[in-house]
Amino acid sequence: GAGMGTSGLVGPIATYAAMTELGAEPGIVIFKIIILHFLAPALIAFSIHLLMKKTGWVKDGDMKL
């Protein structure tokens, strides 16, 4: 699952399988997966977007086709 990210949930499923196989608590593993695979990347990307918008590198309508 390395390098698969959230593509088809292969990365999170492989992470869950590997961590629970080593004896980690399933509920804690699911919580960590949600934080590290979904919430943290979204917050980091949004923060970078806000920073780039504030510096003027990105403007409204830049992604318009």
Coordinates of N, CA, C and O in Angstrom, one line a residue:
G1 N 0.8 -1.2 0.0 CA 0.0 0.0 0.0 C 0.8 1.3 0.0 O 0.3 2.3 -0.1
A2 N 2.2 1.1 0.1 CA 3.0 2.3 0.1 C 2.9 3.1 -1.2 O 2.9 2.6 -2.2
G3 N 2.7 4.4 -1.0 CA 2.6 5.3 -2.2 C 1.2 5.4 -2.8 O 1.0 6.2 -3.7
M4 N 0.3 4.7 -2.3 CA -1.1 4.7 -2.8 C -2.0 5.8 -2.3 O -3.0 6.1 -2.8
G5 N -1.6 6.4 -1.2 CA -2.4 7.4 -0.6 C -3.8 7.0 -0.3 O -4.0 5.9 0.2
T6 N -4.7 7.8 -0.7 CA -6.1 7.5 -0.4 C -6.8 7.0 -1.7 O -8.0 6.8 -1.7
S7 N -6.0 6.6 -2.7 CA -6.5 6.1 -4.0 C -7.3 4.8 -3.7 O -6.6 3.8 -3.5
G8 N -8.6 4.8 -3.8 CA -9.3 3.6 -3.5 C -9.2 3.1 -2.1 O -9.5 2.0 -1.8
L9 N -8.8 4.0 -1.2 CA -8.6 3.6 0.2 C -7.5 2.5 0.4 O -7.5 1.9 1.5
V10 N -6.7 2.3 -0.6 CA -5.6 1.3 -0.4 C -4.7 1.6 0.7 O -4.3 0.8 1.5
G11 N -4.2 2.9 0.7 CA -3.3 3.3 1.8 C -3.8 3.2 3.2 O -3.2 2.5 4.0
P12 N -5.0 3.7 3.4 CA -5.6 3.6 4.8 C -5.9 2.1 5.2 O -5.7 1.8 6.3
I13 N -6.3 1.3 4.3 CA -6.6 -0.1 4.6 C -5.3 -0.8 4.9 O -5.3 -1.6 5.9
A14 N -4.3 -0.6 4.1 CA -3.0 -1.2 4.4 C -2.4 -0.7 5.7 O -1.8 -1.5 6.5
T15 N -2.6 0.6 6.0 CA -2.2 1.1 7.3 C -2.9 0.4 8.5 O -2.3 0.0 9.5
Y16 N -4.2 0.3 8.3 CA -5.0 -0.3 9.4 C -4.6 -1.8 9.6 O -4.3 -2.2 10.7
A17 N -4.4 -2.5 8.5 CA -4.0 -3.9 8.6 C -2.6 -4.0 9.2 O -2.4 -4.9 10.1
A18 N -1.7 -3.2 8.8 CA -0.3 -3.3 9.4 C -0.3 -2.9 10.9 O 0.4 -3.6 11.7
M19 N -1.0 -1.9 11.3 CA -1.0 -1.4 12.7 C -1.7 -2.4 13.6 O -1.2 -2.6 14.7
T20 N -2.9 -2.9 13.2 CA -3.6 -3.8 14.0 C -2.9 -5.2 14.1 O -3.0 -5.9 15.1
E21 N -2.2 -5.6 13.1 CA -1.4 -6.8 13.1 C -0.3 -6.7 14.1 O 0.1 -7.8 14.7
L22 N 0.2 -5.5 14.4 CA 1.3 -5.4 15.4 C 0.7 -5.2 16.8 O 1.5 -5.0 17.7
G23 N -0.6 -5.3 16.9 CA -1.2 -5.2 18.2 C -1.8 -3.9 18.7 O -2.2 -3.7 19.8
A24 N -1.9 -2.9 17.8 CA -2.5 -1.6 18.1 C -4.0 -1.8 18.3 O -4.6 -2.6 17.6
E25 N -4.5 -0.9 19.1 CA -6.0 -0.9 19.3 C -6.7 -0.4 18.1 O -6.4 0.7 17.6
P26 N -7.7 -1.2 17.5 CA -8.4 -0.8 16.3 C -9.0 0.6 16.3 O -8.9 1.3 15.3
G27 N -9.6 1.0 17.4 CA -10.3 2.3 17.5 C -9.3 3.4 17.4 O -9.5 4.4 16.7
I28 N -8.1 3.2 18.1 CA -7.1 4.3 18.0 C -6.5 4.3 16.6 O -6.2 5.4 16.1
V29 N -6.3 3.2 16.0 CA -5.8 3.2 14.6 C -6.7 3.9 13.7 O -6.2 4.7 12.9
I30 N -8.0 3.7 13.8 CA -8.9 4.3 12.9 C -8.9 5.9 13.1 O -8.9 6.6 12.2
F31 N -8.8 6.3 14.4 CA -8.7 7.7 14.7 C -7.5 8.3 14.1 O -7.5 9.4 13.5
K32 N -6.3 7.6 14.2 CA -5.1 8.1 13.7 C -5.1 8.2 12.1 O -4.6 9.1 11.5
I33 N -5.8 7.2 11.5 CA -5.9 7.2 10.1 C -6.7 8.4 9.6 O -6.4 9.1 8.7
I34 N -7.8 8.7 10.3 CA -8.7 9.8 9.9 C -7.9 11.1 10.0 O -8.0 12.0 9.1
I35 N -7.2 11.3 11.1 CA -6.4 12.5 11.4 C -5.3 12.6 10.3 O -5.2 13.7 9.7
L36 N -4.5 11.6 10.2 CA -3.2 11.7 9.4 C -3.4 11.5 7.9 O -2.7 12.0 7.1
H37 N -4.5 10.8 7.5 CA -4.7 10.5 6.1 C -5.7 11.5 5.4 O -5.7 11.7 4.2
F38 N -6.6 12.1 6.2 CA -7.6 12.9 5.7 C -7.6 14.4 6.2 O -7.6 15.3 5.4
L39 N -7.7 14.5 7.5 CA -7.8 15.9 8.1 C -6.5 16.7 8.0 O -6.6 17.9 7.5
A40 N -5.4 16.1 8.3 CA -4.1 16.9 8.3 C -3.8 17.3 6.8 O -3.5 18.5 6.7
P41 N -3.9 16.4 5.8 CA -3.6 16.9 4.5 C -4.6 18.0 4.0 O -4.1 19.0 3.3
A42 N -5.8 17.9 4.4 CA -6.8 19.0 4.0 C -6.4 20.3 4.7 O -6.5 21.4 4.0
L43 N -6.1 20.3 6.0 CA -5.8 21.5 6.7 C -4.5 22.1 6.1 O -4.3 23.3 6.0
I44 N -3.5 21.3 5.8 CA -2.2 21.8 5.3 C -2.4 22.4 3.9 O -1.9 23.5 3.7
A45 N -3.2 21.7 3.1 CA -3.5 22.3 1.7 C -4.2 23.6 1.8 O -3.9 24.6 1.1
F46 N -5.2 23.7 2.7 CA -6.0 24.9 2.9 C -5.1 26.0 3.4 O -5.2 27.2 3.0
S47 N -4.3 25.7 4.4 CA -3.4 26.7 4.9 C -2.4 27.3 3.9 O -2.2 28.5 3.8
I48 N -1.9 26.4 3.0 CA -1.0 26.8 1.9 C -1.8 27.7 1.0 O -1.3 28.7 0.5
H49 N -3.0 27.3 0.7 CA -3.8 28.1 -0.3 C -4.1 29.5 0.3 O -3.9 30.5 -0.4
L50 N -4.4 29.6 1.6 CA -4.6 30.9 2.2 C -3.3 31.7 2.2 O -3.4 32.9 1.9
L51 N -2.2 31.1 2.4 CA -0.9 31.8 2.4 C -0.6 32.3 1.0 O -0.2 33.5 0.8
M52 N -0.8 31.5 0.0 CA -0.6 31.9 -1.4 C -1.5 33.0 -1.8 O -1.2 33.9 -2.6
K53 N -2.8 32.9 -1.4 CA -3.7 33.9 -1.7 C -3.4 35.3 -1.1 O -3.5 36.3 -1.7
K54 N -2.9 35.2 0.2 CA -2.5 36.4 0.9 C -1.3 37.1 0.2 O -1.2 38.3 0.2
T55 N -0.3 36.3 -0.3 CA 0.8 36.9 -0.9 C 0.6 37.3 -2.4 O 1.4 37.9 -3.0
G56 N -0.6 36.9 -2.9 CA -0.9 37.4 -4.2 C -0.5 36.4 -5.3 O -0.6 36.7 -6.5
W57 N 0.0 35.2 -4.9 CA 0.4 34.2 -5.9 C -0.8 33.5 -6.5 O -0.8 33.0 -7.6
V58 N -2.0 33.5 -5.8 CA -3.2 32.9 -6.3 C -4.3 34.0 -6.2 O -4.4 34.6 -5.2
K59 N -5.1 34.1 -7.2 CA -6.2 35.0 -7.2 C -7.5 34.3 -7.6 O -7.5 33.2 -8.2
D60 N -8.6 34.9 -7.2 CA -9.9 34.3 -7.6 C -10.0 34.2 -9.1 O -9.7 35.2 -9.8
G61 N -10.5 33.1 -9.5 CA -10.6 32.9 -11.0 C -9.4 32.2 -11.7 O -9.5 32.0 -12.9
D62 N -8.3 32.0 -10.9 CA -7.1 31.4 -11.6 C -7.4 30.0 -12.1 O -6.8 29.6 -13.1
M63 N -8.3 29.3 -11.5 CA -8.6 27.9 -11.9 C -9.7 27.8 -13.0 O -10.1 26.7 -13.4
K64 N -10.2 29.0 -13.4 CA -11.3 29.0 -14.3 C -10.8 28.5 -15.7 O -9.7 28.9 -16.1
L65 N -11.6 27.7 -16.3 CA -11.2 27.2 -17.7 C -11.6 28.1 -18.8 O -12.7 28.6 -18.8

